[in-house]
Amino acid sequence: MKSFKPIWTMLIAALLLAAACTDTNAKKSSENKGAINKSSAAEKVYVAPGEYDEFYAFMSGGFSGQVSVYGLPSGRLLKVVPVFSVDGEKGYGFNEETKPLLETSHGFIPWDDAHHPELSQTNGKPDGKYLFINGNNTPRVARIDLSTFETAEIIELPNAGGNHSSPFTTENSEYVVAGTRFSVPIPQTDMSIADYKGKFKGSLSFISVDPEHGHMDVDFQVLMPGFDYDLAHGGKGKSHGWMFFTTYNTEESHTLKEVNASQNDKDYIAAINWKKAKEYIEQGKYKEMDSEYLINRYDEKKHLAESITRKKVRVLDPTECPGVVYFLPTPKSPHGVDVDPTGSYIIGNGKLNANLTVHSFDKMIQAIENKSFADEAYGIPVLNFEDVVAGTVESGGLGPLHTEFDGEGNAYTTFFISSEVVKWKLGTWEVLDRVPTYYSVGHLMIPGGDSKEPWGKYMVALNKITKDRYLPTGPELAHSAQLYDISGDKMELILDFPTIGEPHYAQAIAADIVMNRSKKIYPLEENEHPHVTKSEADARVEKNGNEVHVYMTTIRSHFAPDNIEGIEVGDKVYFHVTNLEQDWDVPHGFSVLGAQNAELLIMPGQTETLLWEPLKPGVFPFYCTDFCSALHQEMQGYLRVSAKGNAPAILASTGD
Ligand code: RUQ
Ligand code: CUA
């Protein structure tokens, strides 16, 4: 298994050189820029002022830790939803209400690396309720509520290192999964890195999603050999009940992985029968492992997040649970694993291979029934490659990464090294079309393109390198998305637009599904925040020792109170600001001179809290940061801070 074959040593070299290659591509592209038919492309992406886009597209922010929401086909940026990273624009992670969302067993973590947005599904179709996204660095999964476009929950993953193969869903979002990219000692312990092989382990988490409230919890984990688990996709239709994960580093090397993890001709796709796993759980055939993790949930009525600490997790050992895990040999260091809309084909995008390997679900089941195994790996049966392979796509491209589907029997695969998307036919495996991307495409996205019923009208290529596509902005260029019309036989590039952070993956959904569920305000009468102020008459300041609670309201165009005295240096001042507005799109902001904090941006009917510890005596202005009305500039007030022990009586006033 350990012989170097020239073809893929060359491929590794090509991978490493990919960025350099794009330099040549870049020059080619400047000549290509005129190649598109500008007026027909413009017409296809033109959404007239005042009109709505056809699709919402959700793009991961990668190292920005956020999700950005775009309209398609216009490429208009609609919103950036803060998820794993603090965001001063919205006070996210700065106000007291959202801070708990970023708590972990390692403490408060204000950043993560977000890769894969995944829409919740009902019957294998995106239902517009939730968007899940993974945090790769400190393993977490977030759930965004699409009625508010706010992060509603973040769950930490125990026994994991690098949550990359995540958070892919099952047909009815029974589960979203989370596989560990970096194997680690499980349970965590202080040991020599050189003892990796056989000692480090991977874990595949099955996170249950409560059908009514969306609440997530780790239902169980499958303990796996110490490979790297890269990506995943759920079975659908006939393969519903299975989840597929790619692996690389089946060599179990712990250093210089670029070479050492590229030795084996084939790595595996791990096929997990999660329905069977669930049966084992119900029969009690699990071990309870000590492992601490946090679940942070935002309560929409209380307008605040709370953390729950879990100390145990249920773990299945596949060697004691036959029928749960099988390995499908797949060339070579496969990255994406994608399941076609019928659930019949499992596509392994072997990044060090020129061709794509397609496995047949039916053949896999047959081979399992025949107990036709080639081998085993740590007690897990390995199927024969020839028994499960359905076909090979002779792509002509280099470095396949990801595949999506149009629902018309066609598949579209990205090739990182050769910077292109190749369209091919499921079943005959013939290549139908290919288009260049600018440059080094990673994921691609077709609205609903990993579901049972894709909207096969557009395809978006998410490119890693931008080079000459936009006006230069110094050494750092925005990453780039490219929109293609795929409604005809030939793919046609119609738009380029910059993205925020690194959009690893994206998902899109027909706009009306989400629009019709969208919230306009939070009803004030339903506000159960412990520090809500429901009318101006209740506005006040309370002081207990050095803790000051300011119960404040906002309405166009003033704060109540707007003159505050009686605070002294050393106090901890909590401004609990309730926005009394009940009109769509009328948030108010709140900020104070010298606050070591971001602003608040309070939605209609919501309460948010800013903590300030004044360091100096003086009179400090506060004001509204969101231009809310003709008299927005008048929406301001003063706060007097006295030296310690020198404060006058509390004053909370809007008049003499
Ligand atoms: S990745 S370019 Cu999904 Cu993080 Cu493939
Ligand atoms: Cu309220 Cu500006």
XYZ file of C-alpha atoms and ligand atoms in Angstrom:
663
model
C 0.000 0.000 0.000
C 2.962 2.290 0.477
C 4.469 2.705 -2.968
C 4.859 6.134 -4.518
C 3.148 6.315 -7.900
C 4.416 9.051 -10.185
C 0.939 10.207 -11.260
C -0.070 11.381 -7.850
C 3.259 12.637 -6.726
C 2.798 14.931 -9.680
C -0.695 15.752 -8.498
C 0.555 16.703 -5.070
C 3.131 18.934 -6.674
C 0.356 20.393 -8.824
C -1.789 21.049 -5.737
C 1.062 22.881 -4.105
C 1.669 24.883 -7.218
C -1.988 25.629 -7.896
C -1.709 29.198 -6.700
C 1.233 29.778 -8.990
C -0.633 28.257 -11.932
C -3.431 30.739 -11.493
C -0.979 33.478 -12.315
C -0.890 32.182 -15.843
C -4.655 31.736 -15.786
C -4.948 35.296 -14.598
C -3.220 36.577 -17.677
C -5.428 34.409 -19.858
C -8.524 35.712 -18.145
C -7.886 39.350 -18.879
C -8.213 38.367 -22.497
C -11.261 36.257 -21.660
C -13.049 39.060 -19.910
C -14.663 40.160 -23.134
C -15.766 36.624 -23.989
C -19.100 36.754 -22.218
C -22.094 38.266 -23.947
C -22.436 41.313 -21.734
C -25.948 42.379 -22.584
C -27.526 38.934 -22.308
C -25.645 38.236 -19.067
C -26.673 41.638 -17.658
C -30.301 40.933 -18.425
C -30.135 37.593 -16.623
C -28.811 39.052 -13.388
C -30.717 42.331 -13.472
C -33.174 42.669 -10.629
C -34.835 46.043 -11.077
C -34.798 48.522 -8.169
C -37.637 47.642 -5.816
C -37.879 44.058 -7.059
C -36.854 40.981 -5.118
C -34.335 38.302 -5.947
C -35.451 34.787 -6.730
C -33.206 33.045 -4.193
C -31.629 33.633 -0.840
C -28.033 32.403 -0.847
C -26.257 31.750 2.460
C -22.488 31.854 2.235
C -20.121 30.780 4.942
C -17.658 33.406 6.080
C -14.794 30.938 6.606
C -12.255 32.714 8.800
C -14.692 35.589 9.407
C -16.786 33.145 11.450
C -20.023 34.594 10.077
C -22.666 33.872 7.438
C -23.468 36.336 4.701
C -26.799 36.385 2.937
C -26.968 37.309 -0.738
C -29.810 37.598 -3.220
C -29.529 35.647 -6.442
C -29.234 36.322 -9.285
C -28.331 39.935 -8.449
C -25.488 39.177 -6.019
C -26.867 41.830 -3.633
C -25.590 41.513 -0.076
C -28.664 41.386 2.201
C -27.217 40.731 5.634
C -24.209 39.459 7.539
C -25.394 37.167 10.326
C -22.899 37.025 13.204
C -22.407 33.448 14.359
C -19.042 32.469 15.818
C -17.336 35.864 15.848
C -18.180 38.922 17.876
C -19.625 41.672 15.715
C -19.605 45.297 16.810
C -22.144 46.199 14.138
C -24.838 44.403 16.070
C -23.231 44.248 19.493
C -23.174 40.473 19.054
C -20.927 38.890 21.675
C -20.570 42.316 23.342
C -24.012 42.689 24.889
C -24.855 40.587 27.940
C -27.611 38.692 26.110
C -25.466 37.165 23.354
C -22.217 36.611 25.291
C -23.332 33.150 26.494
C -23.639 31.986 22.853
C -19.850 32.103 22.573
C -19.139 30.220 25.797
C -17.381 26.861 25.532
C -15.719 24.435 27.920
C -12.532 26.399 27.067
C -14.137 29.665 28.125
C -15.455 32.556 26.035
C -14.267 32.185 22.433
C -15.025 35.169 20.211
C -14.076 33.633 16.861
C -14.248 30.490 14.772
C -13.783 29.274 11.237
C -17.184 28.581 9.642
C -17.281 26.355 6.556
C -20.554 24.699 5.656
C -23.971 26.308 5.821
C -26.684 23.646 5.660
C -30.417 24.312 5.407
C -32.777 22.214 7.479
C -34.829 19.782 5.413
C -38.248 18.192 5.431
C -38.686 15.180 3.152
C -35.267 15.829 1.685
C -36.069 19.405 0.651
C -34.878 22.648 2.236
C -37.746 23.906 4.395
C -36.478 27.400 5.223
C -36.639 26.942 9.009
C -32.997 26.843 10.039
C -29.510 27.189 8.721
C -26.813 25.153 10.453
C -23.113 25.940 10.197
C -19.965 24.393 11.642
C -17.212 25.995 13.658
C -14.074 24.204 12.584
C -11.497 25.328 15.128
C -13.117 24.893 18.530
C -15.595 22.241 17.430
C -19.089 23.727 17.409
C -22.296 23.745 15.385
C -24.578 26.776 15.220
C -28.227 27.020 14.302
C -29.545 30.218 12.754
C -33.279 30.805 12.929
C -34.406 31.927 9.477
C -37.482 33.710 10.811
C -35.150 36.242 12.469
C -31.805 35.638 10.686
C -30.173 35.452 14.115
C -28.014 32.794 15.724
C -30.358 30.884 17.989
C -28.056 28.181 19.319
C -24.439 27.058 19.419
C -23.519 23.595 20.621
C -19.998 22.495 21.412
C -18.817 19.039 20.386
C -17.131 16.756 22.865
C -14.336 14.363 21.785
C -13.630 16.285 18.599
C -10.743 18.087 16.930
C -11.505 20.297 13.936
C -15.179 20.011 13.133
C -15.005 19.996 9.337
C -17.318 17.215 8.087
C -20.258 19.133 9.418
C -23.156 19.988 9.745
C -24.706 17.860 7.005
C -28.322 16.905 7.492
C -30.525 13.858 7.155
C -33.760 14.039 5.142
C -35.896 15.477 7.916
C -33.092 17.018 9.947
C -33.451 14.154 12.383
C -29.733 14.666 12.744
C -27.048 17.024 11.623
C -23.635 15.410 11.809
C -20.227 16.565 12.912
C -17.097 14.570 12.132
C -13.711 15.295 13.537
C -11.183 16.422 10.954
C -8.196 16.071 13.256
C -8.106 12.901 15.261
C -7.131 13.450 18.883
C -6.714 11.403 22.041
C -10.231 10.373 23.124
C -10.706 10.974 25.971
C -8.308 13.924 25.830
C -5.099 13.307 27.665
C -1.488 14.423 27.839
C 0.439 11.997 25.606
C 3.228 11.954 23.053
C 2.211 13.032 19.552
C 4.501 10.328 18.184
C 2.102 7.750 19.635
C -0.661 8.940 17.281
C -1.039 5.742 15.315
C -3.642 3.474 16.854
C -4.044 5.730 19.877
C -5.595 8.874 18.452
C -9.245 8.523 17.510
C -11.904 10.189 15.416
C -15.473 10.777 16.467
C -18.590 11.198 14.375
C -21.305 13.057 16.271
C -24.991 12.728 15.536
C -26.670 15.888 16.744
C -30.400 15.550 17.199
C -32.594 18.491 16.229
C -35.832 18.848 18.122
C -38.559 19.037 15.442
C -40.592 21.627 17.319
C -38.021 24.065 18.722
C -34.931 23.124 16.755
C -32.954 22.523 19.959
C -29.768 20.559 19.319
C -28.112 17.962 21.510
C -25.450 15.322 20.916
C -27.541 12.157 20.735
C -24.557 9.851 20.269
C -21.092 9.547 18.801
C -19.452 6.775 16.812
C -15.852 6.245 17.831
C -13.662 5.806 14.742
C -10.051 5.009 13.851
C -7.629 7.934 13.919
C -8.142 9.087 10.329
C -9.083 12.595 9.196
C -12.838 12.888 8.498
C -13.193 15.541 5.853
C -16.747 15.928 4.572
C -20.094 14.195 4.740
C -23.492 13.932 3.135
C -26.706 12.241 4.100
C -28.358 9.496 2.113
C -31.719 10.309 0.617
C -34.638 8.359 -0.825
C -33.480 4.749 -0.825
C -30.302 5.615 1.087
C -32.120 7.601 3.786
C -30.848 6.198 7.071
C -27.196 6.333 5.981
C -24.590 9.035 6.310
C -21.369 9.083 4.285
C -18.085 10.597 5.444
C -14.858 10.955 3.500
C -11.603 10.064 5.171
C -8.021 10.905 4.377
C -4.852 10.185 6.271
C -5.824 6.533 6.595
C -2.032 6.297 6.911
C -2.480 7.810 10.399
C 0.557 9.989 10.053
C 1.071 12.797 12.521
C 3.573 14.983 10.726
C 4.222 16.357 7.223
C 0.835 15.152 6.199
C 1.078 16.676 2.735
C 3.330 13.754 1.864
C 2.752 11.244 4.632
C -1.039 11.327 4.357
C -0.883 10.878 0.580
C 0.684 7.418 0.461
C -2.304 5.140 0.149
C -3.834 4.629 -3.286
C -7.222 4.563 -1.724
C -8.671 6.036 1.427
C -12.219 5.350 2.529
C -15.700 6.670 2.443
C -17.209 5.641 5.769
C -20.840 4.610 5.391
C -22.726 4.914 8.679
C -26.085 3.244 9.132
C -27.440 5.755 11.644
C -30.827 4.091 11.933
C -29.061 0.967 13.087
C -26.848 3.036 15.409
C -30.009 4.483 16.934
C -31.308 0.972 17.581
C -28.105 0.112 19.435
C -28.518 3.270 21.486
C -32.087 2.327 22.333
C -30.864 -1.133 23.370
C -28.366 0.521 25.677
C -25.296 -0.744 23.800
C -23.348 2.441 24.342
C -20.709 3.609 26.740
C -21.163 6.817 28.633
C -17.985 8.825 28.407
C -17.028 11.771 30.546
C -16.607 14.770 28.324
C -17.667 18.302 29.004
C -19.452 20.435 26.438
C -21.775 23.425 26.398
C -25.117 24.022 24.732
C -25.920 27.715 24.385
C -29.481 28.633 23.478
C -30.999 31.998 22.797
C -34.524 32.344 24.158
C -36.535 34.581 21.880
C -39.029 35.572 24.583
C -36.416 36.307 27.215
C -34.190 37.872 24.529
C -31.127 36.263 26.018
C -28.948 33.209 25.703
C -28.275 30.707 28.453
C -25.646 27.970 28.654
C -26.231 24.394 29.705
C -23.226 22.233 30.634
C -23.254 18.564 29.705
C -20.737 16.217 31.299
C -21.386 12.938 29.540
C -21.824 11.683 26.005
C -23.073 8.360 24.651
C -20.489 6.637 22.492
C -20.822 3.622 20.207
C -17.839 1.402 19.471
C -18.384 0.063 15.924
C -16.560 -3.179 16.707
C -19.245 -3.941 19.268
C -22.083 -2.775 17.027
C -21.907 -4.777 13.800
C -23.713 -3.292 10.816
C -23.173 0.335 11.769
C -19.979 1.218 9.856
C -18.531 0.034 6.519
C -15.584 1.418 4.592
C -15.797 1.979 0.827
C -12.297 2.202 -0.675
C -12.067 5.445 -2.661
C -9.127 6.942 -4.539
C -7.394 9.169 -3.411
C -7.557 11.433 -0.346
C -11.206 12.173 -1.180
C -12.452 15.607 -0.132
C -16.191 16.058 -0.835
C -18.662 13.184 -0.734
C -21.926 13.922 -2.480
C -25.128 11.937 -2.850
C -27.250 12.430 -5.965
C -30.924 13.506 -5.638
C -32.223 9.942 -6.007
C -29.912 8.649 -3.299
C -28.481 5.982 -5.646
C -24.977 7.325 -6.143
C -22.268 8.343 -3.723
C -19.596 10.460 -5.366
C -16.075 10.539 -3.978
C -14.145 13.617 -5.057
C -10.620 12.227 -4.785
C -8.536 15.365 -4.703
C -5.304 13.616 -5.719
C -7.029 11.806 -8.549
C -8.021 13.047 -11.985
C -11.114 10.878 -12.187
C -14.189 10.839 -10.022
C -15.266 7.642 -8.342
C -18.990 6.960 -8.135
C -20.233 4.279 -5.767
C -23.594 2.580 -6.077
C -25.770 2.438 -2.985
C -27.525 -0.713 -4.272
C -24.201 -2.440 -4.895
C -23.016 -1.442 -1.445
C -26.082 -3.011 0.163
C -25.634 -6.136 -1.968
C -21.982 -6.464 -0.966
C -22.907 -6.041 2.705
C -25.586 -8.722 2.393
C -23.102 -11.039 0.666
C -20.591 -10.318 3.431
C -18.107 -9.760 0.658
C -15.358 -7.944 2.510
C -11.861 -7.235 1.250
C -10.332 -6.474 4.573
C -10.956 -4.818 7.867
C -9.575 -1.698 9.496
C -9.606 -1.651 13.290
C -12.422 -4.217 13.185
C -14.502 -2.264 10.660
C -15.332 -4.175 7.444
C -13.789 -2.816 4.246
C -15.802 -3.579 1.109
C -14.220 -4.530 -2.224
C -13.781 -1.523 -4.469
C -14.998 -3.503 -7.506
C -18.139 -4.596 -5.633
C -19.315 -1.070 -4.898
C -18.102 1.123 -7.727
C -20.798 2.180 -10.189
C -18.598 4.087 -12.562
C -15.759 6.467 -13.089
C -15.985 9.900 -14.600
C -13.004 10.476 -16.861
C -13.147 14.140 -16.149
C -10.096 15.474 -17.857
C -9.768 17.860 -14.897
C -7.364 17.950 -11.964
C -8.114 18.099 -8.254
C -11.840 17.344 -7.921
C -13.307 18.741 -4.693
C -17.099 18.983 -4.673
C -20.163 17.950 -6.687
C -23.737 19.272 -6.794
C -26.752 18.311 -8.884
C -29.368 20.040 -11.034
C -32.189 17.538 -10.582
C -32.147 16.814 -14.330
C -29.767 13.877 -14.066
C -26.621 15.987 -14.284
C -23.804 16.537 -11.839
C -21.390 19.464 -11.619
C -17.939 19.009 -10.123
C -15.318 21.575 -9.182
C -11.654 21.067 -10.034
C -9.336 23.144 -7.914
C -6.106 22.637 -9.817
C -7.475 23.032 -13.314
C -9.825 25.860 -12.118
C -12.995 24.635 -13.766
C -16.452 23.185 -13.310
C -17.246 20.028 -15.239
C -20.820 18.989 -15.999
C -21.368 15.272 -16.424
C -24.196 12.801 -16.695
C -25.209 10.470 -13.888
C -25.399 6.868 -15.088
C -23.391 7.234 -18.309
C -20.569 9.199 -16.612
C -19.946 11.178 -19.809
C -18.632 14.717 -19.623
C -21.148 17.143 -21.144
C -19.580 20.552 -20.666
C -16.789 22.378 -18.861
C -16.249 26.039 -17.962
C -13.286 27.840 -16.463
C -13.555 29.562 -13.081
C -11.440 32.505 -11.936
C -9.655 30.973 -9.973
C -9.088 27.773 -8.027
C -12.662 26.898 -7.249
C -13.421 25.105 -3.973
C -17.086 24.385 -3.384
C -19.852 25.107 -5.824
C -23.518 25.599 -5.087
C -26.751 25.004 -6.931
C -29.860 26.138 -5.017
C -31.097 22.969 -3.300
C -28.178 21.236 -5.037
C -27.535 18.670 -2.296
C -31.237 17.974 -1.723
C -33.787 15.683 -3.358
C -35.168 18.500 -5.504
C -32.601 21.026 -6.671
C -33.660 24.263 -8.354
C -31.297 23.652 -11.262
C -31.242 27.144 -12.701
C -28.048 28.696 -11.366
C -24.708 27.469 -10.181
C -22.289 29.496 -8.066
C -18.571 28.757 -8.083
C -16.828 29.755 -4.839
C -13.288 30.645 -5.743
C -10.290 30.624 -3.476
C -8.145 33.035 -5.441
C -9.297 36.313 -6.949
C -6.180 37.861 -8.529
C -7.178 40.287 -11.259
C -10.978 40.065 -11.094
C -11.637 43.287 -9.174
C -9.977 46.613 -8.562
C -6.946 45.856 -6.391
C -7.272 46.525 -2.649
C -3.718 45.996 -1.493
C -2.363 42.565 -0.627
C -5.743 41.251 0.457
C -8.461 40.740 -2.109
C -12.033 39.726 -1.372
C -12.757 36.144 -2.308
C -15.000 35.742 -5.262
C -18.220 34.028 -6.231
C -19.203 33.485 -9.829
C -22.724 32.913 -10.993
C -23.443 30.663 -13.951
C -26.697 30.138 -15.785
C -27.108 26.349 -16.045
C -30.620 26.289 -17.487
C -29.322 25.378 -20.963
C -26.977 22.646 -22.185
C -23.954 24.869 -21.768
C -23.005 26.616 -18.551
C -22.762 30.372 -19.000
C -20.894 32.752 -16.697
C -23.152 35.731 -15.969
C -21.824 37.475 -12.828
C -18.825 37.900 -10.524
C -19.276 39.226 -7.012
C -17.011 39.587 -3.983
C -17.746 37.679 -0.799
C -16.969 38.179 2.880
C -14.230 36.085 4.466
C -13.813 32.773 2.718
C -16.993 31.263 1.405
C -16.180 27.579 1.655
C -19.677 26.442 0.915
C -23.037 28.092 0.359
C -26.621 27.002 0.093
C -29.571 28.694 -1.536
C -33.330 28.363 -1.354
C -36.312 29.793 -3.255
C -36.960 33.190 -1.672
C -40.684 32.773 -0.964
C -40.083 29.805 1.372
C -38.028 31.985 3.711
C -39.761 35.315 3.086
C -43.143 34.053 4.185
C -41.785 33.063 7.581
C -39.787 36.232 8.180
C -40.456 38.134 11.426
C -40.898 41.901 11.363
C -40.866 42.765 15.066
C -40.751 41.147 18.494
C -44.142 41.716 20.178
C -43.504 43.877 23.242
C -46.241 42.161 25.261
C -44.362 38.841 24.826
C -41.050 40.262 26.084
C -40.021 38.228 29.155
C -36.529 39.672 29.581
C -35.776 39.834 33.327
C -34.863 43.520 32.940
C -37.507 44.651 30.448
C -39.038 48.126 30.694
C -42.397 48.028 28.949
C -43.302 51.711 29.228
C -41.548 55.013 29.777
C -43.324 55.313 33.106
C -41.290 52.322 34.326
C -37.945 53.746 33.227
C -35.658 54.110 36.261
C -32.201 53.598 37.763
C -31.622 51.173 40.636
C -28.419 51.041 42.624
C -27.376 48.224 44.947
C -23.889 48.756 46.324
C -21.695 49.292 43.286
C -24.118 47.606 40.873
C -26.282 49.991 38.887
C -29.181 48.876 36.716
C -30.489 51.435 34.254
C -33.953 50.480 32.972
C -34.129 52.498 29.792
C -36.548 52.764 26.873
C -36.175 54.042 23.337
C -38.799 55.399 21.004
C -38.467 57.912 18.166
C -36.632 60.088 19.091
C -35.594 59.957 22.732
C -34.295 57.816 25.566
C -35.984 57.574 28.927
C -34.214 58.493 31.150
C -31.889 60.839 29.276
C -30.259 62.528 32.305
C -28.644 60.164 34.769
C -26.743 61.061 37.948
C -25.649 59.219 41.061
C -23.090 56.917 39.412
C -19.537 56.786 40.668
C -16.199 55.452 39.539
C -15.975 51.744 40.414
C -19.653 51.099 39.686
C -20.748 48.391 37.314
C -23.428 49.982 35.195
C -25.868 47.772 33.289
C -27.920 49.620 30.700
C -30.975 47.461 29.980
C -32.444 49.146 26.954
C -35.880 48.169 25.659
C -36.934 49.356 22.235
C -40.647 50.205 22.533
C -41.130 50.487 18.750
C -43.502 48.009 17.153
C -42.750 48.910 13.554
C -40.711 46.914 11.058
C -37.171 48.164 10.463
C -36.948 50.652 13.348
C -34.065 49.524 15.537
C -32.399 52.028 17.862
C -28.767 51.978 18.822
C -27.136 52.857 22.141
C -23.570 53.796 22.967
C -21.782 55.755 25.708
C -18.549 57.731 25.515
C -15.767 55.661 27.018
C -17.664 52.377 27.233
C -15.157 49.550 26.760
C -17.712 47.831 24.617
C -19.556 47.847 21.307
C -22.899 49.535 20.804
C -26.270 47.933 21.314
C -28.539 47.627 18.296
C -31.978 46.883 19.661
C -34.770 45.534 17.471
C -38.392 46.621 17.950
C -39.769 44.938 21.078
C -36.350 43.706 22.204
C -34.279 44.345 25.341
C -30.479 44.390 25.269
C -27.900 45.115 27.945
C -24.621 46.997 27.783
C -22.199 46.756 30.680
C -19.997 49.771 31.416
C -17.491 50.351 34.195
C -16.670 54.072 34.202
C -13.046 54.858 35.007
C -13.159 58.662 35.290
C -15.483 61.273 36.766
C -17.187 63.604 34.308
C -20.344 64.049 32.289
C -20.551 61.677 29.377
C -22.956 61.740 26.466
C -24.775 58.706 25.147
C -26.679 58.564 21.876
C -28.561 56.470 19.345
C -26.266 55.008 16.689
C -28.866 54.076 14.075
C -30.340 56.910 12.018
C -33.941 56.265 13.037
C -35.876 59.444 12.342
C -35.653 63.080 11.305
C -34.668 63.850 14.917
C -32.177 61.016 15.255
C -29.408 63.526 15.937
C -31.431 64.726 18.954
C -31.698 61.176 20.322
C -29.071 61.591 23.024
C -28.557 62.035 26.760
C -26.017 62.648 29.543
C -24.650 60.537 32.299
C -22.815 62.029 35.255
C -20.019 60.042 36.884
C -18.711 61.184 40.257
C -15.549 60.233 42.118
C -15.895 57.270 44.415
C -17.894 58.195 47.522
C -18.886 61.567 46.036
C -22.032 60.729 44.069
C -25.237 62.736 44.546
C -28.579 60.933 44.910
C -29.741 58.858 41.947
C -31.364 60.933 39.240
C -33.143 59.326 36.293
C -34.921 62.020 34.435
C -36.437 63.205 31.181
C -37.396 66.631 32.510
C -36.853 69.172 35.222
S -13.956 22.848 2.305
S -13.014 23.575 -0.770
Cu -15.839 22.325 2.505
Cu -13.890 23.604 4.216
Cu -13.962 22.001 0.360
Cu -32.942 56.111 17.524
Cu -31.485 57.077 15.998
